[in-house]
GROMACS .gro file of C-alpha atoms in nm:
model
  154
    1MET     CA    1  -1.108   1.547  12.051
    2ALA     CA    2  -1.417   1.814  12.178
    3HIS     CA    3  -1.738   1.723  12.054
    4LYS     CA    4  -1.924   2.074  11.853
    5GLY     CA    5  -2.239   1.881  11.910
    6THR     CA    6  -2.481   1.833  12.238
    7PRO     CA    7  -2.440   1.499  12.359
    8LEU     CA    8  -2.771   1.291  12.380
    9ALA     CA    9  -2.858   1.002  12.537
   10LEU     CA   10  -2.836   0.667  12.322
   11ALA     CA   11  -3.195   0.442  12.346
   12HIS     CA   12  -3.235   0.119  12.225
   13GLU     CA   13  -3.355   0.315  11.862
   14HIS     CA   14  -2.996   0.382  11.771
   15TRP     CA   15  -2.891   0.059  11.892
   16ALA     CA   16  -3.058  -0.165  11.645
   17GLN     CA   17  -2.954   0.136  11.412
   18LEU     CA   18  -2.682   0.054  11.399
   19SER     CA   19  -2.636  -0.346  11.438
   20ALA     CA   20  -2.835  -0.309  11.045
   21PHE     CA   21  -2.616  -0.069  10.909
   22PHE     CA   22  -2.308  -0.290  11.032
   23GLY     CA   23  -2.517  -0.601  11.008
   24VAL     CA   24  -2.468  -0.558  10.619
   25PHE     CA   25  -2.106  -0.592  10.611
   26GLY     CA   26  -2.140  -0.970  10.809
   27LYS     CA   27  -2.279  -1.276  10.738
   28LYS     CA   28  -2.400  -1.342  11.085
   29THR     CA   29  -2.654  -1.142  11.284
   30LEU     CA   30  -2.506  -0.828  11.450
   31ASP     CA   31  -2.763  -0.797  11.712
   32ALA     CA   32  -2.794  -0.439  11.952
   33ALA     CA   33  -2.746  -0.578  12.269
   34MET     CA   34  -2.400  -0.785  12.167
   35LEU     CA   35  -2.292  -0.397  12.009
   36ALA     CA   36  -2.407  -0.218  12.301
   37ALA     CA   37  -2.161  -0.397  12.528
   38ALA     CA   38  -1.890  -0.475  12.269
   39LEU     CA   39  -1.848  -0.055  12.225
   40PRO     CA   40  -1.977   0.079  12.534
   41LYS     CA   41  -1.796   0.471  12.392
   42ILE     CA   42  -1.980   0.473  12.086
   43ARG     CA   43  -2.216   0.837  12.171
   44LEU     CA   44  -2.474   0.976  11.978
   45PHE     CA   45  -2.432   1.363  11.918
   46ALA     CA   46  -2.672   1.647  11.788
   47TYR     CA   47  -2.587   1.928  11.567
   48PRO     CA   48  -2.771   2.226  11.464
   49LYS     CA   49  -2.829   2.334  11.092
   50ASP     CA   50  -2.476   2.542  10.933
   51ALA     CA   51  -2.263   2.325  11.197
   52GLN     CA   52  -1.920   2.198  11.122
   53ILE     CA   53  -1.892   1.907  11.259
   54VAL     CA   54  -1.519   1.839  11.143
   55ASP     CA   55  -1.289   2.033  10.909
   56GLU     CA   56  -1.060   1.907  10.675
   57ASP     CA   57  -0.678   1.818  10.786
   58GLU     CA   58  -0.812   1.815  11.157
   59PRO     CA   59  -0.631   1.538  11.330
   60GLY     CA   60  -0.908   1.268  11.345
   61ARG     CA   61  -0.988   0.913  11.449
   62GLU     CA   62  -1.357   0.857  11.437
   63MET     CA   63  -1.598   0.751  11.210
   64TYR     CA   64  -1.978   0.919  11.235
   65LEU     CA   65  -2.334   0.727  11.147
   66ILE     CA   66  -2.608   1.000  11.013
   67ILE     CA   67  -2.872   0.884  11.216
   68SER     CA   68  -3.118   1.192  11.099
   69GLY     CA   69  -3.097   1.530  10.950
   70SER     CA   70  -2.849   1.597  10.645
   71VAL     CA   71  -2.447   1.708  10.573
   72SER     CA   72  -2.250   1.807  10.311
   73VAL     CA   73  -1.900   1.728  10.261
   74SER     CA   74  -1.671   2.022  10.120
   75ARG     CA   75  -1.331   2.043  10.029
   76GLU     CA   76  -1.134   2.379  10.018
   77GLY     CA   77  -1.428   2.525   9.977
   78THR     CA   78  -1.597   2.279   9.674
   79VAL     CA   79  -1.877   2.078   9.806
   80LEU     CA   80  -1.814   1.728   9.723
   81ALA     CA   81  -2.099   1.488   9.822
   82SER     CA   82  -2.468   1.527  10.046
   83LEU     CA   83  -2.498   1.271  10.240
   84GLY     CA   84  -2.859   1.144  10.462
   85ARG     CA   85  -2.980   0.909  10.708
   86GLY     CA   86  -2.753   0.596  10.715
   87ASP     CA   87  -2.451   0.736  10.548
   88ILE     CA   88  -2.107   0.746  10.664
   89PHE     CA   89  -1.836   0.983  10.697
   90GLY     CA   90  -1.483   1.021  10.847
   91GLU     CA   91  -1.405   0.664  10.785
   92ILE     CA   92  -1.099   0.751  10.559
   93SER     CA   93  -0.941   0.909  10.894
   94ALA     CA   94  -1.072   0.612  11.096
   95LEU     CA   95  -0.945   0.360  10.861
   96MET     CA   96  -0.600   0.511  10.749
   97ALA     CA   97  -0.500   0.725  11.042
   98THR     CA   98  -0.491   0.980  10.821
   99PRO     CA   99  -0.608   1.386  10.885
  100ARG     CA  100  -0.970   1.483  10.791
  101GLN     CA  101  -0.938   1.534  10.369
  102ALA     CA  102  -1.300   1.719  10.390
  103THR     CA  103  -1.531   1.965  10.593
  104VAL     CA  104  -1.841   1.801  10.724
  105THR     CA  105  -2.149   2.051  10.761
  106THR     CA  106  -2.525   2.047  10.863
  107THR     CA  107  -2.723   2.135  10.612
  108MET     CA  108  -3.028   2.083  10.853
  109PRO     CA  109  -3.077   1.999  11.251
  110CYS     CA  110  -2.878   1.641  11.239
  111GLU     CA  111  -2.772   1.316  11.530
  112THR     CA  112  -2.499   1.120  11.464
  113LEU     CA  113  -2.342   0.838  11.638
  114VAL     CA  114  -1.940   0.901  11.666
  115ILE     CA  115  -1.744   0.579  11.663
  116ASP     CA  116  -1.423   0.603  11.884
  117GLU     CA  117  -1.091   0.430  11.739
  118ALA     CA  118  -1.114   0.131  12.012
  119SER     CA  119  -1.538   0.088  11.883
  120PHE     CA  120  -1.420   0.111  11.576
  121ALA     CA  121  -1.152  -0.130  11.548
  122THR     CA  122  -1.359  -0.354  11.745
  123LEU     CA  123  -1.592  -0.327  11.484
  124ARG     CA  124  -1.311  -0.460  11.198
  125GLU     CA  125  -1.222  -0.751  11.420
  126THR     CA  126  -1.564  -0.837  11.457
  127LEU     CA  127  -1.680  -0.805  11.124
  128PRO     CA  128  -1.354  -0.853  10.861
  129GLU     CA  129  -1.568  -0.774  10.553
  130LEU     CA  130  -1.590  -0.400  10.681
  131THR     CA  131  -1.250  -0.327  10.601
  132LEU     CA  132  -1.312  -0.432  10.299
  133ALA     CA  133  -1.648  -0.248  10.183
  134LEU     CA  134  -1.501   0.083  10.373
  135GLN     CA  135  -1.180   0.065  10.155
  136GLU     CA  136  -1.396  -0.021   9.869
  137GLN     CA  137  -1.661   0.310   9.978
  138ILE     CA  138  -1.301   0.520   9.992
  139ILE     CA  139  -1.242   0.407   9.621
  140ARG     CA  140  -1.578   0.506   9.521
  141ARG     CA  141  -1.550   0.867   9.662
  142MET     CA  142  -1.214   0.907   9.591
  143ASP     CA  143  -1.367   0.879   9.243
  144GLU     CA  144  -1.658   1.076   9.255
  145ILE     CA  145  -1.371   1.371   9.445
  146ALA     CA  146  -1.176   1.335   9.131
  147ARG     CA  147  -1.458   1.344   8.866
  148LYS     CA  148  -1.605   1.670   9.051
  149LYS     CA  149  -1.203   1.803   8.974
  150ASN     CA  150  -1.210   1.681   8.682
  151LEU     CA  151  -0.887   1.468   8.754
  152ASN     CA  152  -0.759   1.180   8.556
  153PHE     CA  153  -0.623   0.897   8.743
  154GLY     CA  154  -0.603   0.605   8.532
   0.00000   0.00000   0.00000
């Protein structure tokens, strides 16, 4: 997929932030240098305010980690969530191999780490707990969406 943002160089601080984020899923410490070696295709992108990072129903296998800034998540024009530093999006498509479930638009200038499909698979192998944690997050997000739309799945 061609990214709509401006590519930036990854610095040690970005790897440290990624290490801290994924480290919460594992019982072992994830060293930033180990992550950089294992995940060479992770990229950093900058987006201006009001940029659409992903569009609902488009194909996509990447997951995004917000480094700075904030985004709104919407489906069919309805805002479902606001996300900021340390939050992820795109995990549903990355984990379940489905089209994007929502449109994600920046609400202020934003930087994200883009975790490609191969790197995501490597992370899931390294951290089996990650898949379970992401599945739980997907369930929470679907519940939030249902509540916003006054749906009842139970």
